[in-house]
Amino acid sequence: MMSAGTGDAEEEKGGLRTALAGLTTRGRSFLAAGVAAVICAYVLGQSDLLRVGLLLAALPLVCATVLYRTRYRVAGSRRLSPGRVPAGSEARVHLRMDNVSRLPTGLLMLQDRVPYVLGPRPRFVLDRVEAGGRREVSYRVRSDLRGRYPLGPLQLRLTDPFGMCELTRSFSTYDTLTVIPRVEPLPSVRLTGEAKGYGEGRQRSLALAGEDDIIPRGYRYGDDLRRVHWRLTARYGELMVRREEQPQRSRCTVLLDTRGIAYQGAGPDSAFEWAVSGTASSLVHMLERGFSVRLLTDDGSSVPGEGADGFAGASQQSADAAGLMMDTLAVIDHSDGTGLSRAYDVLRSGNEGLLIAFLGDLDEEQATVLGKMRQRSGGAVAFLLDSEAWVREPTDVPGPLDRSEDRLRMLREAGWTAVTVPRGADLADLWRLADRQRTSAASTGSSAGGGVR
């Protein structure tokens, strides 16, 4: 009991010191003038001067005390719109201040702490807020670099109406803005390796038509009432529907090469950032087409989303899966690995459907590993980036292309649909180029086989 009382006394002393430390030059001048007037009144025996001195000294003390108590009666909140934004786009931050006390506030100055890459630190000056009132302000943030950026804590500076005292309060909460890679819309083309299911073939394994062969399940919100099986509903005492078809979803694995030795340069226009953006665009595009999608990196790390089989789950979960993958790509960085063998170990378990790869510089060994990956997929498309060409200035003399052309030839001989990515290339154009290359290869194969497809 005594320790609690001691703690309260120490807290009051600390609060008094904080309040007095917040006195402005005007407040300190009034306090000094009041103390001087009280001393002179005591020496000279002037009661009127004593009253003036007490008034001058009490005014800043009263303002400091009221302001100190008021700062804990002002609530602040922050809201992001949206909380996940592509690189190069803007997000708006909404700040709200509520005066929950019975007294009006003085002048308020808001300051939110933001990383320098999002822009200058925002500051706002709010006039007097009435009792129970609120004020809302907003500012915009923008970043060309993907990542996760903390916003906050929010700082509030309060001033009394007489300008005697200024106190600062920092709120403990903060929010996080996620800047994801740029996502470019891609044209709809028919790529090799698309397992029939959602997307193209739409083949489904149908159950037999007889009632004894129907596989029932519980009713879910959104099910067609025409599929309700009334006999089974009466038997089980709850709505049961016919599960007459088992959709087979096409699979797609998007491989991102993050090896630090495979890329040169840095910044939003570097080859690695283009590869990350291309990966994000491919993931979103394939999810929109109804594919079960998985993100895979060179070190074997897999981001499956919500699916239990290693891929993004049903169509209702596509948005959640896309958000999870975008959050992963927002913070992905170079790996310390030197090869793609770990990614191959993940793919060697079975046929993975369509494989889309964004690759940096390759040596002969890694090109061989990629050839083995092709055997584990129904189809494979590779976008090969020559990082040296990305860091080379336009006025520089182009270097030899023998190495990159040799790696490209090895991938194509292994069955890949492989295209090179020049500096600043448009992914949609390369996407169409890959489709034309696939169509040309298929036509050549048909001609060589006597026209039988």
Tab-separated table of C-alpha atoms in Angstrom:
chain	number	residue	atom	x	y	z
A	1	MET	CA	0.000	0.000	0.000
A	2	MET	CA	2.819	2.385	0.818
A	3	SER	CA	4.673	1.479	-2.353
A	4	ALA	CA	1.599	2.354	-4.403
A	5	GLY	CA	1.367	5.709	-2.654
A	6	THR	CA	5.047	6.358	-3.303
A	7	GLY	CA	4.548	5.551	-6.972
A	8	ASP	CA	1.654	7.997	-7.225
A	9	ALA	CA	3.739	10.705	-5.593
A	10	GLU	CA	6.614	10.088	-7.988
A	11	GLU	CA	4.190	10.163	-10.940
A	12	GLU	CA	2.764	13.494	-9.770
A	13	LYS	CA	6.277	14.911	-9.409
A	14	GLY	CA	7.193	13.637	-12.856
A	15	GLY	CA	4.012	15.155	-14.277
A	16	LEU	CA	4.753	18.490	-12.585
A	17	ARG	CA	8.273	18.535	-13.995
A	18	THR	CA	6.940	17.685	-17.477
A	19	ALA	CA	4.366	20.457	-17.301
A	20	LEU	CA	6.899	23.054	-16.107
A	21	ALA	CA	9.382	21.940	-18.772
A	22	GLY	CA	6.752	22.743	-21.395
A	23	LEU	CA	6.522	26.422	-20.461
A	24	THR	CA	7.214	28.707	-23.400
A	25	THR	CA	9.288	31.883	-23.251
A	26	ARG	CA	6.113	33.824	-22.599
A	27	GLY	CA	5.104	31.461	-19.796
A	28	ARG	CA	8.523	31.630	-18.159
A	29	SER	CA	8.508	35.422	-18.416
A	30	PHE	CA	5.113	35.650	-16.728
A	31	LEU	CA	6.248	33.287	-13.982
A	32	ALA	CA	9.471	35.239	-13.373
A	33	ALA	CA	7.603	38.554	-13.384
A	34	GLY	CA	5.043	37.196	-10.930
A	35	VAL	CA	7.711	35.892	-8.535
A	36	ALA	CA	9.566	39.224	-8.737
A	37	ALA	CA	6.332	41.143	-8.079
A	38	VAL	CA	5.541	38.956	-5.049
A	39	ILE	CA	9.034	39.555	-3.602
A	40	CYS	CA	8.793	43.314	-4.145
A	41	ALA	CA	5.307	43.388	-2.610
A	42	TYR	CA	6.615	41.546	0.446
A	43	VAL	CA	9.567	43.936	0.817
A	44	LEU	CA	7.575	47.084	0.164
A	45	GLY	CA	4.418	45.955	1.914
A	46	GLN	CA	2.172	46.578	-1.121
A	47	SER	CA	-0.860	44.302	-1.078
A	48	ASP	CA	-2.059	45.369	-4.529
A	49	LEU	CA	1.273	44.503	-6.038
A	50	LEU	CA	1.099	41.138	-4.245
A	51	ARG	CA	-2.209	40.326	-5.923
A	52	VAL	CA	-0.775	41.264	-9.341
A	53	GLY	CA	2.301	39.123	-8.719
A	54	LEU	CA	0.227	36.130	-7.672
A	55	LEU	CA	-1.929	36.500	-10.785
A	56	LEU	CA	1.117	36.696	-13.063
A	57	ALA	CA	2.729	33.630	-11.457
A	58	ALA	CA	-0.463	31.556	-11.283
A	59	LEU	CA	-1.489	32.061	-14.916
A	60	PRO	CA	1.305	29.991	-16.547
A	61	LEU	CA	1.092	27.357	-13.800
A	62	VAL	CA	-2.643	26.942	-14.311
A	63	CYS	CA	-2.187	26.753	-18.083
A	64	ALA	CA	0.531	24.119	-17.715
A	65	THR	CA	-1.595	22.036	-15.331
A	66	VAL	CA	-4.708	22.160	-17.517
A	67	LEU	CA	-2.695	21.404	-20.655
A	68	TYR	CA	-0.940	18.484	-19.001
A	69	ARG	CA	-4.263	16.922	-18.080
A	70	THR	CA	-5.780	17.723	-21.480
A	71	ARG	CA	-3.130	15.871	-23.498
A	72	TYR	CA	-4.365	12.574	-22.092
A	73	ARG	CA	-7.926	13.436	-23.120
A	74	VAL	CA	-7.161	13.735	-26.823
A	75	ALA	CA	-7.385	10.521	-28.859
A	76	GLY	CA	-5.700	10.025	-32.217
A	77	SER	CA	-6.184	7.389	-34.912
A	78	ARG	CA	-4.837	6.644	-38.381
A	79	ARG	CA	-6.387	4.901	-41.378
A	80	LEU	CA	-4.673	3.847	-44.634
A	81	SER	CA	-6.507	3.833	-47.943
A	82	PRO	CA	-5.433	1.396	-49.276
A	83	GLY	CA	-3.046	-0.522	-47.031
A	84	ARG	CA	-1.457	-2.327	-49.993
A	85	VAL	CA	-0.463	-0.227	-53.021
A	86	PRO	CA	1.626	-0.947	-56.154
A	87	ALA	CA	4.990	0.767	-56.520
A	88	GLY	CA	4.659	4.195	-58.099
A	89	SER	CA	1.050	4.628	-56.910
A	90	GLU	CA	-0.228	6.829	-54.120
A	91	ALA	CA	-1.932	5.920	-50.875
A	92	ARG	CA	-3.824	8.324	-48.630
A	93	VAL	CA	-3.363	8.429	-44.876
A	94	HIS	CA	-6.285	9.753	-42.842
A	95	LEU	CA	-5.625	11.184	-39.365
A	96	ARG	CA	-8.384	11.779	-36.856
A	97	MET	CA	-8.223	13.623	-33.550
A	98	ASP	CA	-11.012	13.369	-30.952
A	99	ASN	CA	-11.336	15.650	-27.938
A	100	VAL	CA	-12.860	13.377	-25.302
A	101	SER	CA	-12.652	15.942	-22.477
A	102	ARG	CA	-15.228	18.468	-21.356
A	103	LEU	CA	-12.956	21.394	-22.093
A	104	PRO	CA	-11.951	22.792	-25.480
A	105	THR	CA	-8.366	22.441	-26.586
A	106	GLY	CA	-6.002	25.120	-27.668
A	107	LEU	CA	-3.943	25.117	-30.818
A	108	LEU	CA	-2.918	21.628	-31.952
A	109	MET	CA	-0.064	20.647	-34.237
A	110	LEU	CA	-0.007	17.127	-35.685
A	111	GLN	CA	3.124	15.468	-37.009
A	112	ASP	CA	3.263	11.931	-38.371
A	113	ARG	CA	6.541	10.080	-38.703
A	114	VAL	CA	7.074	8.494	-42.130
A	115	PRO	CA	10.164	6.980	-43.826
A	116	TYR	CA	12.009	9.366	-46.101
A	117	VAL	CA	11.243	7.252	-49.191
A	118	LEU	CA	7.545	8.047	-48.783
A	119	GLY	CA	8.034	11.799	-48.850
A	120	PRO	CA	8.409	14.684	-46.393
A	121	ARG	CA	7.124	14.441	-42.841
A	122	PRO	CA	3.532	15.774	-42.809
A	123	ARG	CA	2.580	18.508	-40.355
A	124	PHE	CA	-0.860	19.980	-39.679
A	125	VAL	CA	-2.063	22.853	-37.495
A	126	LEU	CA	-5.561	22.505	-36.043
A	127	ASP	CA	-7.535	25.309	-34.488
A	128	ARG	CA	-9.408	25.028	-31.232
A	129	VAL	CA	-11.309	21.722	-30.920
A	130	GLU	CA	-14.511	21.998	-28.961
A	131	ALA	CA	-15.446	19.581	-26.177
A	132	GLY	CA	-16.384	16.223	-27.714
A	133	GLY	CA	-15.387	17.450	-31.171
A	134	ARG	CA	-13.159	15.895	-33.793
A	135	ARG	CA	-10.912	16.967	-36.635
A	136	GLU	CA	-9.822	14.926	-39.651
A	137	VAL	CA	-6.903	15.611	-41.989
A	138	SER	CA	-5.168	13.492	-44.619
A	139	TYR	CA	-1.970	13.347	-46.618
A	140	ARG	CA	-0.600	11.261	-49.492
A	141	VAL	CA	2.422	8.963	-49.592
A	142	ARG	CA	4.134	7.443	-52.622
A	143	SER	CA	7.101	5.155	-53.173
A	144	ASP	CA	8.791	3.797	-56.275
A	145	LEU	CA	10.483	1.121	-54.159
A	146	ARG	CA	8.539	-1.880	-52.981
A	147	GLY	CA	8.692	-2.840	-49.309
A	148	ARG	CA	6.910	-2.529	-45.984
A	149	TYR	CA	7.082	0.916	-44.439
A	150	PRO	CA	5.991	1.826	-40.883
A	151	LEU	CA	3.873	4.933	-40.387
A	152	GLY	CA	3.983	6.508	-36.965
A	153	PRO	CA	3.975	7.078	-34.163
A	154	LEU	CA	1.775	10.161	-34.384
A	155	GLN	CA	3.010	13.159	-32.421
A	156	LEU	CA	0.662	15.812	-31.074
A	157	ARG	CA	1.784	19.215	-29.827
A	158	LEU	CA	-0.742	21.080	-27.678
A	159	THR	CA	-0.714	24.794	-26.894
A	160	ASP	CA	-2.926	26.682	-24.475
A	161	PRO	CA	-4.932	29.698	-25.740
A	162	PHE	CA	-2.534	32.144	-24.048
A	163	GLY	CA	0.627	30.571	-25.476
A	164	MET	CA	2.046	29.927	-22.006
A	165	CYS	CA	2.847	26.231	-22.435
A	166	GLU	CA	3.488	23.662	-25.156
A	167	LEU	CA	3.405	19.924	-24.538
A	168	THR	CA	4.068	17.027	-26.909
A	169	ARG	CA	2.378	13.666	-26.803
A	170	SER	CA	3.459	10.638	-28.848
A	171	PHE	CA	0.925	7.909	-29.514
A	172	SER	CA	2.250	4.375	-29.305
A	173	THR	CA	0.395	2.850	-32.254
A	174	TYR	CA	1.653	2.742	-35.820
A	175	ASP	CA	0.522	1.235	-39.119
A	176	THR	CA	2.351	-0.453	-41.974
A	177	LEU	CA	2.076	0.456	-45.637
A	178	THR	CA	2.898	-2.403	-48.009
A	179	VAL	CA	4.221	-1.343	-51.403
A	180	ILE	CA	3.911	-4.311	-53.767
A	181	PRO	CA	5.536	-4.693	-57.201
A	182	ARG	CA	3.917	-3.165	-60.252
A	183	VAL	CA	1.395	-5.497	-61.857
A	184	GLU	CA	1.032	-5.213	-65.633
A	185	PRO	CA	-2.097	-6.591	-67.349
A	186	LEU	CA	-1.218	-9.436	-69.707
A	187	PRO	CA	-3.017	-10.619	-72.849
A	188	SER	CA	-4.864	-13.925	-72.803
A	189	VAL	CA	-2.859	-16.433	-74.837
A	190	ARG	CA	-2.846	-20.215	-74.876
A	191	LEU	CA	0.404	-21.381	-73.311
A	192	THR	CA	1.758	-24.907	-73.457
A	193	GLY	CA	1.379	-27.131	-70.437
A	194	GLU	CA	-2.082	-25.964	-69.415
A	195	ALA	CA	-3.692	-28.951	-67.777
A	196	LYS	CA	-7.301	-29.153	-68.789
A	197	GLY	CA	-9.628	-27.786	-66.163
A	198	TYR	CA	-10.539	-24.237	-65.302
A	199	GLY	CA	-9.176	-21.877	-67.929
A	200	GLU	CA	-9.243	-23.711	-71.249
A	201	GLY	CA	-10.505	-27.276	-71.496
A	202	ARG	CA	-12.873	-27.145	-68.518
A	203	GLN	CA	-13.047	-30.928	-68.348
A	204	ARG	CA	-14.708	-32.200	-65.232
A	205	SER	CA	-15.043	-35.651	-63.712
A	206	LEU	CA	-18.790	-36.160	-63.542
A	207	ALA	CA	-20.499	-38.488	-61.116
A	208	LEU	CA	-22.976	-41.058	-62.375
A	209	ALA	CA	-26.537	-39.899	-62.785
A	210	GLY	CA	-28.094	-42.414	-60.406
A	211	GLU	CA	-29.177	-41.220	-56.974
A	212	ASP	CA	-27.156	-43.926	-55.250
A	213	ASP	CA	-23.983	-42.566	-56.838
A	214	ILE	CA	-24.533	-38.933	-55.919
A	215	ILE	CA	-22.019	-37.619	-53.381
A	216	PRO	CA	-23.887	-35.276	-51.004
A	217	ARG	CA	-22.477	-32.483	-48.918
A	218	GLY	CA	-23.859	-29.812	-46.624
A	219	TYR	CA	-25.449	-26.701	-48.070
A	220	ARG	CA	-23.160	-23.690	-48.371
A	221	TYR	CA	-24.130	-20.088	-48.828
A	222	GLY	CA	-24.432	-19.376	-52.545
A	223	ASP	CA	-25.296	-22.932	-53.642
A	224	ASP	CA	-28.030	-23.277	-56.238
A	225	LEU	CA	-31.262	-24.369	-54.550
A	226	ARG	CA	-32.002	-26.570	-57.552
A	227	ARG	CA	-29.187	-28.837	-56.378
A	228	VAL	CA	-30.797	-29.480	-52.977
A	229	HIS	CA	-31.388	-33.214	-52.438
A	230	TRP	CA	-34.639	-33.258	-50.484
A	231	ARG	CA	-34.601	-36.975	-49.615
A	232	LEU	CA	-31.156	-36.719	-48.012
A	233	THR	CA	-32.161	-33.424	-46.395
A	234	ALA	CA	-35.067	-35.176	-44.664
A	235	ARG	CA	-32.779	-38.021	-43.620
A	236	TYR	CA	-29.998	-35.870	-42.117
A	237	GLY	CA	-32.174	-33.037	-40.834
A	238	GLU	CA	-30.174	-30.339	-42.656
A	239	LEU	CA	-29.942	-29.034	-46.184
A	240	MET	CA	-27.880	-31.342	-48.398
A	241	VAL	CA	-26.879	-30.624	-51.998
A	242	ARG	CA	-25.686	-32.829	-54.866
A	243	ARG	CA	-21.975	-32.643	-55.546
A	244	GLU	CA	-22.234	-33.728	-59.141
A	245	GLU	CA	-18.871	-32.582	-60.451
A	246	GLN	CA	-15.291	-32.414	-59.313
A	247	PRO	CA	-13.497	-29.566	-61.041
A	248	GLN	CA	-9.893	-30.169	-62.015
A	249	ARG	CA	-7.943	-26.949	-61.778
A	250	SER	CA	-4.937	-26.238	-63.940
A	251	ARG	CA	-1.668	-25.775	-62.085
A	252	CYS	CA	0.979	-23.161	-62.629
A	253	THR	CA	4.283	-22.590	-60.834
A	254	VAL	CA	6.018	-19.227	-61.211
A	255	LEU	CA	9.749	-19.464	-60.518
A	256	LEU	CA	11.676	-16.327	-59.536
A	257	ASP	CA	15.456	-16.414	-59.665
A	258	THR	CA	16.652	-14.271	-56.734
A	259	ARG	CA	20.356	-15.206	-56.744
A	260	GLY	CA	22.477	-12.158	-56.011
A	261	ILE	CA	25.161	-13.302	-58.457
A	262	ALA	CA	22.615	-13.441	-61.294
A	263	TYR	CA	21.819	-9.710	-61.330
A	264	GLN	CA	23.705	-6.450	-61.563
A	265	GLY	CA	22.545	-2.990	-60.585
A	266	ALA	CA	19.909	-1.802	-58.137
A	267	GLY	CA	16.965	0.555	-57.984
A	268	PRO	CA	13.444	0.560	-59.422
A	269	ASP	CA	14.726	0.236	-63.022
A	270	SER	CA	17.096	-2.673	-62.402
A	271	ALA	CA	16.821	-6.116	-63.949
A	272	PHE	CA	15.914	-7.731	-60.619
A	273	GLU	CA	13.019	-5.331	-60.044
A	274	TRP	CA	11.757	-6.074	-63.555
A	275	ALA	CA	11.864	-9.793	-62.754
A	276	VAL	CA	9.937	-9.265	-59.509
A	277	SER	CA	7.320	-7.168	-61.306
A	278	GLY	CA	7.045	-9.771	-64.058
A	279	THR	CA	6.563	-12.492	-61.468
A	280	ALA	CA	3.780	-10.525	-59.793
A	281	SER	CA	2.059	-9.865	-63.119
A	282	SER	CA	2.210	-13.539	-64.081
A	283	LEU	CA	0.825	-14.680	-60.721
A	284	VAL	CA	-2.133	-12.319	-60.877
A	285	HIS	CA	-2.800	-13.156	-64.527
A	286	MET	CA	-2.843	-16.909	-63.959
A	287	LEU	CA	-5.031	-16.585	-60.857
A	288	GLU	CA	-7.517	-14.529	-62.848
A	289	ARG	CA	-7.635	-17.316	-65.434
A	290	GLY	CA	-8.626	-19.835	-62.770
A	291	PHE	CA	-5.285	-21.574	-62.268
A	292	SER	CA	-3.990	-22.998	-59.012
A	293	VAL	CA	-0.807	-20.980	-58.650
A	294	ARG	CA	2.338	-21.305	-56.559
A	295	LEU	CA	5.282	-18.920	-56.160
A	296	LEU	CA	8.679	-20.611	-56.018
A	297	THR	CA	12.160	-19.122	-55.555
A	298	ASP	CA	15.598	-20.480	-56.367
A	299	ASP	CA	16.267	-21.458	-52.741
A	300	GLY	CA	13.211	-23.729	-52.686
A	301	SER	CA	10.955	-21.370	-50.741
A	302	SER	CA	7.345	-21.819	-51.792
A	303	VAL	CA	4.377	-19.533	-51.166
A	304	PRO	CA	1.289	-21.640	-51.852
A	305	GLY	CA	-1.419	-19.334	-50.541
A	306	GLU	CA	-4.316	-21.212	-48.930
A	307	GLY	CA	-4.179	-24.563	-50.746
A	308	ALA	CA	-3.439	-27.759	-48.879
A	309	ASP	CA	-1.664	-29.313	-51.886
A	310	GLY	CA	0.957	-26.610	-52.207
A	311	PHE	CA	-0.987	-24.399	-54.595
A	312	ALA	CA	-3.454	-21.574	-54.164
A	313	GLY	CA	-6.862	-22.970	-53.294
A	314	ALA	CA	-10.342	-22.538	-54.675
A	315	SER	CA	-11.462	-19.506	-56.601
A	316	GLN	CA	-12.956	-17.947	-53.483
A	317	GLN	CA	-9.448	-17.902	-52.006
A	318	SER	CA	-7.727	-16.412	-55.050
A	319	ALA	CA	-7.795	-12.891	-53.613
A	320	ASP	CA	-6.263	-14.056	-50.330
A	321	ALA	CA	-3.642	-16.102	-52.155
A	322	ALA	CA	-2.762	-13.173	-54.406
A	323	GLY	CA	-2.451	-10.892	-51.382
A	324	LEU	CA	-0.140	-13.352	-49.617
A	325	MET	CA	2.088	-13.675	-52.675
A	326	MET	CA	2.170	-9.922	-53.255
A	327	ASP	CA	3.173	-9.368	-49.631
A	328	THR	CA	6.000	-11.871	-50.112
A	329	LEU	CA	7.191	-10.183	-53.302
A	330	ALA	CA	7.032	-6.782	-51.590
A	331	VAL	CA	9.926	-7.691	-49.302
A	332	ILE	CA	11.769	-10.319	-51.341
A	333	ASP	CA	15.485	-9.701	-51.801
A	334	HIS	CA	18.547	-11.340	-53.290
A	335	SER	CA	19.479	-14.751	-51.963
A	336	ASP	CA	22.968	-16.028	-51.205
A	337	GLY	CA	22.463	-19.142	-53.311
A	338	THR	CA	24.530	-19.996	-56.349
A	339	GLY	CA	22.252	-22.488	-58.101
A	340	LEU	CA	18.700	-23.635	-58.844
A	341	SER	CA	19.000	-27.169	-57.481
A	342	ARG	CA	16.754	-26.508	-54.488
A	343	ALA	CA	13.966	-25.299	-56.714
A	344	TYR	CA	14.406	-28.430	-58.835
A	345	ASP	CA	14.064	-30.597	-55.716
A	346	VAL	CA	10.641	-29.050	-55.128
A	347	LEU	CA	9.544	-29.611	-58.723
A	348	ARG	CA	10.822	-33.176	-59.097
A	349	SER	CA	7.967	-34.598	-56.991
A	350	GLY	CA	5.625	-34.736	-59.997
A	351	ASN	CA	4.054	-32.998	-62.960
A	352	GLU	CA	3.600	-29.373	-61.961
A	353	GLY	CA	1.597	-28.221	-64.983
A	354	LEU	CA	2.756	-24.949	-66.477
A	355	LEU	CA	6.102	-23.526	-65.335
A	356	ILE	CA	6.901	-19.829	-65.836
A	357	ALA	CA	10.416	-18.710	-64.884
A	358	PHE	CA	12.076	-15.294	-64.587
A	359	LEU	CA	15.805	-15.901	-64.681
A	360	GLY	CA	18.964	-13.846	-64.320
A	361	ASP	CA	22.408	-14.716	-65.651
A	362	LEU	CA	22.894	-18.457	-66.125
A	363	ASP	CA	25.931	-20.658	-66.446
A	364	GLU	CA	25.998	-24.015	-68.211
A	365	GLU	CA	25.294	-25.947	-65.012
A	366	GLN	CA	22.160	-23.968	-64.191
A	367	ALA	CA	20.942	-24.244	-67.774
A	368	THR	CA	21.238	-28.030	-67.400
A	369	VAL	CA	19.198	-27.935	-64.164
A	370	LEU	CA	16.531	-25.939	-65.966
A	371	GLY	CA	16.454	-28.583	-68.670
A	372	LYS	CA	15.621	-31.167	-65.990
A	373	MET	CA	12.882	-28.894	-64.634
A	374	ARG	CA	11.276	-28.884	-68.061
A	375	GLN	CA	10.849	-32.650	-67.842
A	376	ARG	CA	8.818	-32.209	-64.638
A	377	SER	CA	6.341	-29.745	-66.139
A	378	GLY	CA	3.667	-29.882	-68.793
A	379	GLY	CA	5.043	-26.738	-70.400
A	380	ALA	CA	7.688	-24.155	-69.583
A	381	VAL	CA	8.163	-20.485	-70.456
A	382	ALA	CA	11.366	-18.651	-69.511
A	383	PHE	CA	12.148	-14.943	-69.527
A	384	LEU	CA	15.923	-14.625	-69.521
A	385	LEU	CA	17.444	-11.330	-68.362
A	386	ASP	CA	20.990	-10.351	-69.287
A	387	SER	CA	21.823	-8.123	-66.317
A	388	GLU	CA	24.965	-6.780	-67.991
A	389	ALA	CA	22.848	-5.328	-70.783
A	390	TRP	CA	20.615	-3.644	-68.175
A	391	VAL	CA	23.476	-1.760	-66.514
A	392	ARG	CA	25.194	-0.839	-69.775
A	393	GLU	CA	24.713	2.771	-70.866
A	394	PRO	CA	23.257	3.419	-74.329
A	395	THR	CA	26.558	4.958	-75.440
A	396	ASP	CA	28.589	1.947	-74.352
A	397	VAL	CA	29.813	-0.587	-76.880
A	398	PRO	CA	27.671	-3.742	-76.650
A	399	GLY	CA	29.451	-6.741	-75.232
A	400	PRO	CA	29.542	-10.221	-76.715
A	401	LEU	CA	26.209	-12.022	-76.885
A	402	ASP	CA	27.634	-15.511	-77.350
A	403	ARG	CA	27.099	-16.563	-73.735
A	404	SER	CA	23.474	-15.400	-73.430
A	405	GLU	CA	22.616	-16.795	-76.866
A	406	ASP	CA	24.176	-20.112	-75.921
A	407	ARG	CA	22.095	-20.331	-72.745
A	408	LEU	CA	18.985	-19.404	-74.716
A	409	ARG	CA	19.706	-22.149	-77.238
A	410	MET	CA	20.186	-24.713	-74.461
A	411	LEU	CA	16.827	-23.847	-72.917
A	412	ARG	CA	15.022	-24.091	-76.238
A	413	GLU	CA	16.635	-27.429	-77.021
A	414	ALA	CA	15.431	-28.673	-73.645
A	415	GLY	CA	11.858	-27.771	-74.571
A	416	TRP	CA	11.525	-24.327	-72.997
A	417	THR	CA	9.737	-21.471	-74.701
A	418	ALA	CA	12.524	-19.001	-73.935
A	419	VAL	CA	12.757	-15.301	-74.782
A	420	THR	CA	15.375	-12.720	-73.870
A	421	VAL	CA	14.386	-9.573	-71.988
A	422	PRO	CA	16.048	-6.393	-73.261
A	423	ARG	CA	16.399	-3.356	-71.029
A	424	GLY	CA	13.061	-1.679	-70.301
A	425	ALA	CA	11.048	-4.283	-72.230
A	426	ASP	CA	7.272	-4.483	-71.953
A	427	LEU	CA	6.131	-7.770	-70.421
A	428	ALA	CA	2.879	-7.847	-72.444
A	429	ASP	CA	4.874	-7.737	-75.702
A	430	LEU	CA	7.170	-10.519	-74.497
A	431	TRP	CA	4.124	-12.521	-73.433
A	432	ARG	CA	2.781	-12.356	-77.006
A	433	LEU	CA	6.248	-13.146	-78.366
A	434	ALA	CA	6.380	-16.300	-76.238
A	435	ASP	CA	2.997	-17.333	-77.619
A	436	ARG	CA	4.151	-16.793	-81.209
A	437	GLN	CA	7.334	-18.738	-80.507
A	438	ARG	CA	5.326	-21.603	-79.052
A	439	THR	CA	2.971	-21.609	-82.026
A	440	SER	CA	5.900	-21.606	-84.459
A	441	ALA	CA	7.606	-24.468	-82.632
A	442	ALA	CA	4.370	-26.450	-82.610
A	443	SER	CA	3.911	-25.900	-86.340
A	444	THR	CA	7.487	-26.969	-87.041
A	445	GLY	CA	6.989	-30.099	-84.974
A	446	SER	CA	3.769	-30.937	-86.805
A	447	SER	CA	5.456	-30.531	-90.188
A	448	ALA	CA	8.337	-32.714	-89.129
A	449	GLY	CA	5.902	-35.355	-87.941
A	450	GLY	CA	4.127	-35.600	-91.289
A	451	GLY	CA	1.430	-33.098	-90.423
A	452	VAL	CA	0.035	-35.160	-87.522
A	453	ARG	CA	-0.559	-32.995	-84.467
